[in-house]
PDB file of C-alpha atoms in Angstrom:
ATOM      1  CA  UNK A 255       0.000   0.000   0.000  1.00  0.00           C
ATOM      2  CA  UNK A 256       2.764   2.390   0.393  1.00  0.00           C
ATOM      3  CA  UNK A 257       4.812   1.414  -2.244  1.00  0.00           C
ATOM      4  CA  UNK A 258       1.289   2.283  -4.537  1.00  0.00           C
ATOM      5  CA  UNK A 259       0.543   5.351  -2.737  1.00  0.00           C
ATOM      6  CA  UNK A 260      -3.193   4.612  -2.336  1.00  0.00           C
ATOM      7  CA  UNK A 261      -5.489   4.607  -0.064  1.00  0.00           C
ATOM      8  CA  UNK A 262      -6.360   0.775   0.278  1.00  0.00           C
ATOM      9  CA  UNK A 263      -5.836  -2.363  -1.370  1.00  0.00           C
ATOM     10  CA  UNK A 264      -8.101  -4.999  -2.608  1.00  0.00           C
ATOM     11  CA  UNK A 265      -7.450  -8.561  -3.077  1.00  0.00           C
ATOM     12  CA  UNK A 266      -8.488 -11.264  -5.322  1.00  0.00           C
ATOM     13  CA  UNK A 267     -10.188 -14.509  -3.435  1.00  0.00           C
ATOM     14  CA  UNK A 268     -11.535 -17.946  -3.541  1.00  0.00           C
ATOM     15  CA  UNK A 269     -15.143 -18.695  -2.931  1.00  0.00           C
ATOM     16  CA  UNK A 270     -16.068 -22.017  -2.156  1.00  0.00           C
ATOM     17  CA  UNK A 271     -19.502 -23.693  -1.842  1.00  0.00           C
ATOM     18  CA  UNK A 272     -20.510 -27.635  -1.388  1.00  0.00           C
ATOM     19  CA  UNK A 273     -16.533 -28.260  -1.333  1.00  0.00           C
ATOM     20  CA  UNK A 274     -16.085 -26.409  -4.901  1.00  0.00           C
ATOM     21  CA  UNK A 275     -13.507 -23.735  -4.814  1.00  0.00           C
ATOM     22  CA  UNK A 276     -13.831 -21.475  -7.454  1.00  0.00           C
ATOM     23  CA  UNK A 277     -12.046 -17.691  -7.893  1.00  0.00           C
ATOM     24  CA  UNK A 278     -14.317 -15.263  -8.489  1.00  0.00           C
ATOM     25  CA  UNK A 279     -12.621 -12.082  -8.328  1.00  0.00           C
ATOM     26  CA  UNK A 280     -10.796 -11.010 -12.391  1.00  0.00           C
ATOM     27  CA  UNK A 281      -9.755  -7.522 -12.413  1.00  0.00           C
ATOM     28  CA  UNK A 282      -6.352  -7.119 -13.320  1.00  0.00           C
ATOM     29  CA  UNK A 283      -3.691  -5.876 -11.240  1.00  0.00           C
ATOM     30  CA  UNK A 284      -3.244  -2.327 -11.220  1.00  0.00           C
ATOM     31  CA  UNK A 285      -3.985   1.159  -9.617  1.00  0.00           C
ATOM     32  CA  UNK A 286      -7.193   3.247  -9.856  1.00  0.00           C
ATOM     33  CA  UNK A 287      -7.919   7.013  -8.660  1.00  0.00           C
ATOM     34  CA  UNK A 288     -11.604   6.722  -7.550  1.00  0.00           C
ATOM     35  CA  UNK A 289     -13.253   9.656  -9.320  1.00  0.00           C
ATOM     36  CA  UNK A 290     -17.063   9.643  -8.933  1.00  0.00           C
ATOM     37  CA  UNK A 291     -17.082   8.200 -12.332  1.00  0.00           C
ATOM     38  CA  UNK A 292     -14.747   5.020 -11.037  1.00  0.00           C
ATOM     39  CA  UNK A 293     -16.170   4.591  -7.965  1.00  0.00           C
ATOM     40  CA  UNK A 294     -19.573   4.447  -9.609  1.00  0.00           C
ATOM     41  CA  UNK A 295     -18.209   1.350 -11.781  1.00  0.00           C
ATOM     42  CA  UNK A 296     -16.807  -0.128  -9.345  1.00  0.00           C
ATOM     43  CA  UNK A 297     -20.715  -0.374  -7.217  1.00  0.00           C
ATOM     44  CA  UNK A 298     -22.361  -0.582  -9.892  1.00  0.00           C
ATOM     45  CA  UNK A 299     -20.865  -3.907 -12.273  1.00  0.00           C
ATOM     46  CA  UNK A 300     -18.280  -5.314  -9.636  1.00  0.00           C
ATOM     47  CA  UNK A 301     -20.877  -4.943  -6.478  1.00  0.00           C
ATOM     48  CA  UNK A 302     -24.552  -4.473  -6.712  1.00  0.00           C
ATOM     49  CA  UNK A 303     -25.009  -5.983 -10.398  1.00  0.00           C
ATOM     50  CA  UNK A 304     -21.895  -8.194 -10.460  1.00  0.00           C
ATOM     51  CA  UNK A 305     -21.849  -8.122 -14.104  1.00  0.00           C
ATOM     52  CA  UNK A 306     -18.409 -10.920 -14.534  1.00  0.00           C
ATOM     53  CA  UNK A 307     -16.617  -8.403 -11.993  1.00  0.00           C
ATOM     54  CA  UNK A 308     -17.332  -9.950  -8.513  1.00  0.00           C
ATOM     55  CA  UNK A 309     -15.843  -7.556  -6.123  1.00  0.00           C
ATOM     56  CA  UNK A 310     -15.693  -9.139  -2.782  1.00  0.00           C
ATOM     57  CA  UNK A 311     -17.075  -6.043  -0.122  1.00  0.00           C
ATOM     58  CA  UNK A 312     -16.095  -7.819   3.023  1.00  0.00           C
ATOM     59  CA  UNK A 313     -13.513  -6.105   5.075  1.00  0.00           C
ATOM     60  CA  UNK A 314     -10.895  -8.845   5.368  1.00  0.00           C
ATOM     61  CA  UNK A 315      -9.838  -8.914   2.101  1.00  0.00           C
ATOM     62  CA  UNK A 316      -9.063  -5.501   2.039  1.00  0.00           C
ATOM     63  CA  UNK A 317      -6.191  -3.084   3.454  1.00  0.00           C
ATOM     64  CA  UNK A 318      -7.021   0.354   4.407  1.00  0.00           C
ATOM     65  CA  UNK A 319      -5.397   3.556   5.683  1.00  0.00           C
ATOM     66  CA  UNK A 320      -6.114   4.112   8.925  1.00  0.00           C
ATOM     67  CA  UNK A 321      -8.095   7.591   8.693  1.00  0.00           C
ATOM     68  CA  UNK A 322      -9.797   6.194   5.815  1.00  0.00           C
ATOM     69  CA  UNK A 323     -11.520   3.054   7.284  1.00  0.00           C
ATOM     70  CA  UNK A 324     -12.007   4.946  10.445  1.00  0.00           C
ATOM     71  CA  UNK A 325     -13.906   7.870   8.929  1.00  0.00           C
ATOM     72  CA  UNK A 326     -16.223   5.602   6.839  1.00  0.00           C
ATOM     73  CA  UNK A 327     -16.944   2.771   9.270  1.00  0.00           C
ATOM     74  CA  UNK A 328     -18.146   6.033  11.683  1.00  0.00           C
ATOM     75  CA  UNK A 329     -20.372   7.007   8.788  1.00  0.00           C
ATOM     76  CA  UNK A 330     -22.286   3.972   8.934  1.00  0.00           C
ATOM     77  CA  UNK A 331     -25.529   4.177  11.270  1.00  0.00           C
ATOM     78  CA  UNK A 332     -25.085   2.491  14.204  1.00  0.00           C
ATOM     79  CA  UNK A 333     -28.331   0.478  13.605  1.00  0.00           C
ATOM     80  CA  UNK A 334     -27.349  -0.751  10.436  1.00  0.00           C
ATOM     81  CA  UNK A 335     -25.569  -4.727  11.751  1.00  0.00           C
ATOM     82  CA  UNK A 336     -26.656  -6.463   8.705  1.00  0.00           C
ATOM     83  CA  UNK A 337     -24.331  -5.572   5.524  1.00  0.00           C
ATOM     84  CA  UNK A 338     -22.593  -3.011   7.960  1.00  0.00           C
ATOM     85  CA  UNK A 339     -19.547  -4.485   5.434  1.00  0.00           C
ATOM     86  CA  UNK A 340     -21.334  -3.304   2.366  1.00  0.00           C
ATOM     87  CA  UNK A 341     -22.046   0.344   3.207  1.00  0.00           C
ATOM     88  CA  UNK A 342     -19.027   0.825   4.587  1.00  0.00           C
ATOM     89  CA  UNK A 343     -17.146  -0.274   1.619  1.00  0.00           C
ATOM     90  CA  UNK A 344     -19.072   1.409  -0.814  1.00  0.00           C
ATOM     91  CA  UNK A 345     -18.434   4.733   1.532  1.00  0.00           C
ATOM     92  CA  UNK A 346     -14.220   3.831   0.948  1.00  0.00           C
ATOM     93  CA  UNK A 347     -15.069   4.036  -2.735  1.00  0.00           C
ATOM     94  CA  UNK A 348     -16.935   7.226  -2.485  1.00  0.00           C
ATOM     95  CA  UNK A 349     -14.624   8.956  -0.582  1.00  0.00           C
ATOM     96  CA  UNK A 350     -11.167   7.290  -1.226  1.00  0.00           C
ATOM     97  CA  UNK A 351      -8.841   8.612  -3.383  1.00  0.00           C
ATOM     98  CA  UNK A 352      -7.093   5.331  -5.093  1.00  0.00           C
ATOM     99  CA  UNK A 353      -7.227   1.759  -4.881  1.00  0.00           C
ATOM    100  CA  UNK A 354      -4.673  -0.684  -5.846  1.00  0.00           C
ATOM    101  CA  UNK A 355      -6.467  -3.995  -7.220  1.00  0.00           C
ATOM    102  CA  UNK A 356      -4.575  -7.029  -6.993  1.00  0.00           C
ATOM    103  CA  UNK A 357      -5.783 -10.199  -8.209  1.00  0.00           C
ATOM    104  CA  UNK A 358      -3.807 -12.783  -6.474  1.00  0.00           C
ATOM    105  CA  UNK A 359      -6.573 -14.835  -4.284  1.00  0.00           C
ATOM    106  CA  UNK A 360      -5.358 -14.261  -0.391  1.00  0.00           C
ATOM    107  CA  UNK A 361      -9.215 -15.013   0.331  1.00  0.00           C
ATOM    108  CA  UNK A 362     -10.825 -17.843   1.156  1.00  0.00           C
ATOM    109  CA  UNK A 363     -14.519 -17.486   1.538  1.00  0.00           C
ATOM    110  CA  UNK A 364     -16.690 -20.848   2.544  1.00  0.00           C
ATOM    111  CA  UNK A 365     -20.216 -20.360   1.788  1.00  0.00           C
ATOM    112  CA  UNK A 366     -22.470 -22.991   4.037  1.00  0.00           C
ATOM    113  CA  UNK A 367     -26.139 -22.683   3.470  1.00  0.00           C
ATOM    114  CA  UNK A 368     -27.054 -22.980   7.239  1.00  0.00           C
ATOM    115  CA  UNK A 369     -24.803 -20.184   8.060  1.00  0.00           C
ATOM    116  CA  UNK A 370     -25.981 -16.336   9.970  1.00  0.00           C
ATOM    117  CA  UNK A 371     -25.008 -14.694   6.537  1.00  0.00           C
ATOM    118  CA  UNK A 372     -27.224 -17.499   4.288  1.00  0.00           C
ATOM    119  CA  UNK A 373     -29.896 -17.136   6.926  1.00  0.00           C
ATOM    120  CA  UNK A 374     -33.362 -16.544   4.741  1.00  0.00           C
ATOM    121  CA  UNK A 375     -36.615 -15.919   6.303  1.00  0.00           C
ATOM    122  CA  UNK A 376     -39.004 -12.538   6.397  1.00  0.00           C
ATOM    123  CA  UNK A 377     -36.534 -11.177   8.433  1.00  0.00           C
ATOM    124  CA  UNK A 378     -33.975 -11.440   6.059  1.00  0.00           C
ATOM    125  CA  UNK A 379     -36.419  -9.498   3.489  1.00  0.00           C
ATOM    126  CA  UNK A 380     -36.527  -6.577   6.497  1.00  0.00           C
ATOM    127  CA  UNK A 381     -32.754  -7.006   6.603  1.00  0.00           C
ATOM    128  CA  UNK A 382     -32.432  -6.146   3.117  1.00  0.00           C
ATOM    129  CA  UNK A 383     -34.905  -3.457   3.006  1.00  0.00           C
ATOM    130  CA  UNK A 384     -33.127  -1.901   5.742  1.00  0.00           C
ATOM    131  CA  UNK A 385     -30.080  -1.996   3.563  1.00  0.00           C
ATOM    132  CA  UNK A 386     -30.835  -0.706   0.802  1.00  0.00           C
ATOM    133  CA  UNK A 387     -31.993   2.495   2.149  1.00  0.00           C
ATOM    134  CA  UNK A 388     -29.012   2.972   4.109  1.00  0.00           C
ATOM    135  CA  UNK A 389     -27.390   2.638   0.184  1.00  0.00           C
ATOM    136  CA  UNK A 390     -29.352   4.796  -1.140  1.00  0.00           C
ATOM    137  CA  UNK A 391     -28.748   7.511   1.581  1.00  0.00           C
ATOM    138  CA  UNK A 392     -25.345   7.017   1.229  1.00  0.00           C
ATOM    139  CA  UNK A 393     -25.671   7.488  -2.932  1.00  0.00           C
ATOM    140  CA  UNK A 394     -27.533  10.182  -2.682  1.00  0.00           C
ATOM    141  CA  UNK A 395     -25.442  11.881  -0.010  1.00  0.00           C
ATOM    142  CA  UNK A 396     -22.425  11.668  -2.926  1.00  0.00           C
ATOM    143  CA  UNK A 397     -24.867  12.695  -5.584  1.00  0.00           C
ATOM    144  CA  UNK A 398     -24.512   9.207  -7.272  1.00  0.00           C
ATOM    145  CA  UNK A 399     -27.860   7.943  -6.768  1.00  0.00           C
ATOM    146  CA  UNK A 400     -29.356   8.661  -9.784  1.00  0.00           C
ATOM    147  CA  UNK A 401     -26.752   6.798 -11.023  1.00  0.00           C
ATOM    148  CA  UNK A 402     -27.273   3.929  -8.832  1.00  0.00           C
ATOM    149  CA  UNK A 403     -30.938   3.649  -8.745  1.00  0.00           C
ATOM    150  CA  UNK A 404     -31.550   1.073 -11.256  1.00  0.00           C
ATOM    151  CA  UNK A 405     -28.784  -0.987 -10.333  1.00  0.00           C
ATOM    152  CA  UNK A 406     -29.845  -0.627  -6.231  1.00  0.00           C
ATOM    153  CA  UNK A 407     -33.676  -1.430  -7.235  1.00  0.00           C
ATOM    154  CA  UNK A 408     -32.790  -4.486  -9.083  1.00  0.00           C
ATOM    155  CA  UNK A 409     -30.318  -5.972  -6.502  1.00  0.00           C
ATOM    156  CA  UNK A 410     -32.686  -5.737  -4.063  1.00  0.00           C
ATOM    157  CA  UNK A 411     -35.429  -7.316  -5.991  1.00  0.00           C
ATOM    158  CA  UNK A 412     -32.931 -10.057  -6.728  1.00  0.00           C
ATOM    159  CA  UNK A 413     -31.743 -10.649  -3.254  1.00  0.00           C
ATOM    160  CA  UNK A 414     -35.673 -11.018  -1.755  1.00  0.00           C
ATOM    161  CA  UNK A 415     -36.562 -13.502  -4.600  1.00  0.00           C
ATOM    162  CA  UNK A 416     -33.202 -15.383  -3.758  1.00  0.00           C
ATOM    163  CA  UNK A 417     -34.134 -15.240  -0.034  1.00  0.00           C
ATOM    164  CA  UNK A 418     -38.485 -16.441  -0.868  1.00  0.00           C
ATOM    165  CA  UNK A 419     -36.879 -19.303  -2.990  1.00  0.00           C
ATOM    166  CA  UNK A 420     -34.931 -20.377  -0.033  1.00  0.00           C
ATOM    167  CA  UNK A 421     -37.990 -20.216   2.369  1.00  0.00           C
ATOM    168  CA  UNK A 422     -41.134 -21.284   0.264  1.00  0.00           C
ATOM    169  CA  UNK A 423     -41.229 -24.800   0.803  1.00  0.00           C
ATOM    170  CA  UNK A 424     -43.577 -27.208  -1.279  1.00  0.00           C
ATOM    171  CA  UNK A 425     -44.170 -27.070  -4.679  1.00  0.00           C
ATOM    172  CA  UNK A 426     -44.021 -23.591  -5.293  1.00  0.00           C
ATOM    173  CA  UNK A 427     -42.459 -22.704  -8.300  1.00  0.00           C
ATOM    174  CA  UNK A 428     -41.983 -18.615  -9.620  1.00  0.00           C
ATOM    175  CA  UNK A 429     -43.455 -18.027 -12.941  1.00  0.00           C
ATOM    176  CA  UNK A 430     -42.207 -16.431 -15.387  1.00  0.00           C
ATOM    177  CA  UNK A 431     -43.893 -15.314 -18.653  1.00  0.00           C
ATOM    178  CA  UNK A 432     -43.172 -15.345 -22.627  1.00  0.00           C
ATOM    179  CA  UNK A 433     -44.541 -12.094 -24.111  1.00  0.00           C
ATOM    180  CA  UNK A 434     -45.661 -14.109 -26.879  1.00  0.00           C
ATOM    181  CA  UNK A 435     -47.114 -17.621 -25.763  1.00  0.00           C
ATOM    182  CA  UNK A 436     -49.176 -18.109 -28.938  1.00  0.00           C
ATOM    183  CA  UNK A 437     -46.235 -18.401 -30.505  1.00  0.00           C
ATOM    184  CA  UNK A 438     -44.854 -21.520 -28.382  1.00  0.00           C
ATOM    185  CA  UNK A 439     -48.098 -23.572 -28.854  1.00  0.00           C
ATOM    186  CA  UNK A 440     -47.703 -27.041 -30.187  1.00  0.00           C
ATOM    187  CA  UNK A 441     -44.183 -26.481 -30.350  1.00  0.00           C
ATOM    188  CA  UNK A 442     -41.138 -28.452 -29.232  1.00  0.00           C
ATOM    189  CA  UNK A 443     -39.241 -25.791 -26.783  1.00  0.00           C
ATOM    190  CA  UNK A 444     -35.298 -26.242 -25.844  1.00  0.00           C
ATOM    191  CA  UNK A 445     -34.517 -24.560 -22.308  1.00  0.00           C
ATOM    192  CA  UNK A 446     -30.900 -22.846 -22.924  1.00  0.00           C
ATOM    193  CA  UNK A 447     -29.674 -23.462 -19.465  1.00  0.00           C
ATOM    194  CA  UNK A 448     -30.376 -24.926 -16.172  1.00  0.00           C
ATOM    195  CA  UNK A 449     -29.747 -22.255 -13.778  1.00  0.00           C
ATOM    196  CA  UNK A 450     -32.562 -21.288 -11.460  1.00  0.00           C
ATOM    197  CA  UNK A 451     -34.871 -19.664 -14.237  1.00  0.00           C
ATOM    198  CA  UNK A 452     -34.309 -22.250 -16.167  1.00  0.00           C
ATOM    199  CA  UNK A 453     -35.148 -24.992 -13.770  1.00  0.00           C
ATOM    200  CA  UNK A 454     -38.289 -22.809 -13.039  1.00  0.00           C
ATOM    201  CA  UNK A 455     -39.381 -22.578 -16.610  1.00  0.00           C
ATOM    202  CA  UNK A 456     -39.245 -26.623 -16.880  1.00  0.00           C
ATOM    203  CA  UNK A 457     -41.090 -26.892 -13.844  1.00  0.00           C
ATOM    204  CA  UNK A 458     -43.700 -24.735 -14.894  1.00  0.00           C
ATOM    205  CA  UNK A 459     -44.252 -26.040 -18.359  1.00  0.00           C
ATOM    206  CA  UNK A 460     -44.167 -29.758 -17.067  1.00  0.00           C
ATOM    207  CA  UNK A 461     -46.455 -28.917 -15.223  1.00  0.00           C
ATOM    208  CA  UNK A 462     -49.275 -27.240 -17.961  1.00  0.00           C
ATOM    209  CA  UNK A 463     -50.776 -30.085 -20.681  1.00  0.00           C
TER     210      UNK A 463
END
C-alpha cells in the first residue's frame, strides 16, 4: 500500500460452496484514482449488479489507511448490523482517493447454506430493506444515486426472490412469462440453461398439458 501510494488495497479470493472452490474475483492488477465516475463502476458492475466483476465487499480482504476506514466505518448508522460491510465499503469508494487492485486470491470465503449470513426468512427481506436504504442515503449523499438507482432497485429485488426461494417450501415454483405464448403452442421448446430460471421454466411447463 505504500509502495502504490493509495489509499487501500483490494485482493483477489476464492469462494467455495458444497466443497467447490472457485475464484471469483478477475480484475487485473493495477492502480485506480476513484473519481465519482470510477467509484460508480466499481458499485455498480463489480458490487450491486456483479456483471463478470465480482468484487468481494467484506472487510478482510481488504487493506485500508487508517483515517480512511475509520472515517467511513463512523459514517455507517449504528443500527445498520446487517451488511454493515457493504455500506461501509461502498463509503471507501466514495470517498477514497485510489485503490490498488490485486488479483492474487489471499481469500478464502466458505459459503455454508445454514450459516448467519445465508440465513433466509421474512426477516432477512426486512434485513435487506433496511439496507438498501441505508445505500441509497449514502448514494444520494455523494450525488450518485441517480446513477445507482436502477442498479440498487434491481439488486434488491434479486436478493428477496433469492431469499423467498430459499424459504417457500412445497411445490411452489416462480413463474415467469413469454410475451408471446401463442407463438410456443404445439411447439417443441429447448430450455438454454439450467440455472434457477431455467429450472423454473421446466417446472412450470411440465407442469401445464
Amino acid at each position: 500500500m505504500l509502495e502504490q501510494q493509495v489509499d487501500f488495497v483490494h485482493v483477489g479470493y476464492i469462494m467455495e460452496q458444497n466443497g467447490i472452490g472457485l475464484q471469483c474475483f478477475n480484475y487485473e492488477t493495477q492502480k485506480h484514482i476513484l473519481t465519482k465516475e470510477v467509484a460508480v463502476h466499481f458499485i455498480q458492475d463489480g458490487i450491486l449488479c456483479s456483471k463478470g466483476m465480482n468484487v468481494q465487499h467484506g472487510m478482510v480482504n481488504n487493506l485500508f489507511r487508517k483515517e480512511l476506514i475509520q472515517k467511513c466505518y463512523s459514517r455507517v448508522p449504528d443500527k445498520q448490523f446487517f451488511g454493515e460491510d457493504l455500506a461501509c465499503f461502498c463509503l471507501c469508494l466514495l470517498e477514497g482517493n485510489s485503490v490498488y487492485m490485486h488479483k492474487l486470491a489471499l481469500y478464502h470465503y466458505v459459503k455454508r447454506d445454514n450459516s448467519i449470513m445465508n440465513t433466509a426468512n421474512i426477516e432477512r427481506i426486512i434485513q435487506l430493506t433496511e439496507l438498501q436504504i441505508c445505500l441509497k442515503n449514502i448514494f444520494a449523499e455523494h450525488m450518485v444515486y441517480s446513477s445507482l438507482q436502477k442498479c440498487l432497485d434491481e439488486w434488491l429485488l434479486i436478493e428477496i426472490l433469492s431469499t423467498l426461494k430459499k424459504t417457500v417450501r412445497g411445490d411452489t415454483i416462480f413463474l415467469h412469462y413469454y410475451i408471446n405464448p401463442e407463438m410456443i403452442y404445439g411447439k417443441k421448446i429447448v430450455i438454454y440453461g439450467a440455472g434457477n430460471v431455467g429450472q423454473d421454466y421446466y417446472l412450470q411447463l411440465s407442469k401445464n398439458p
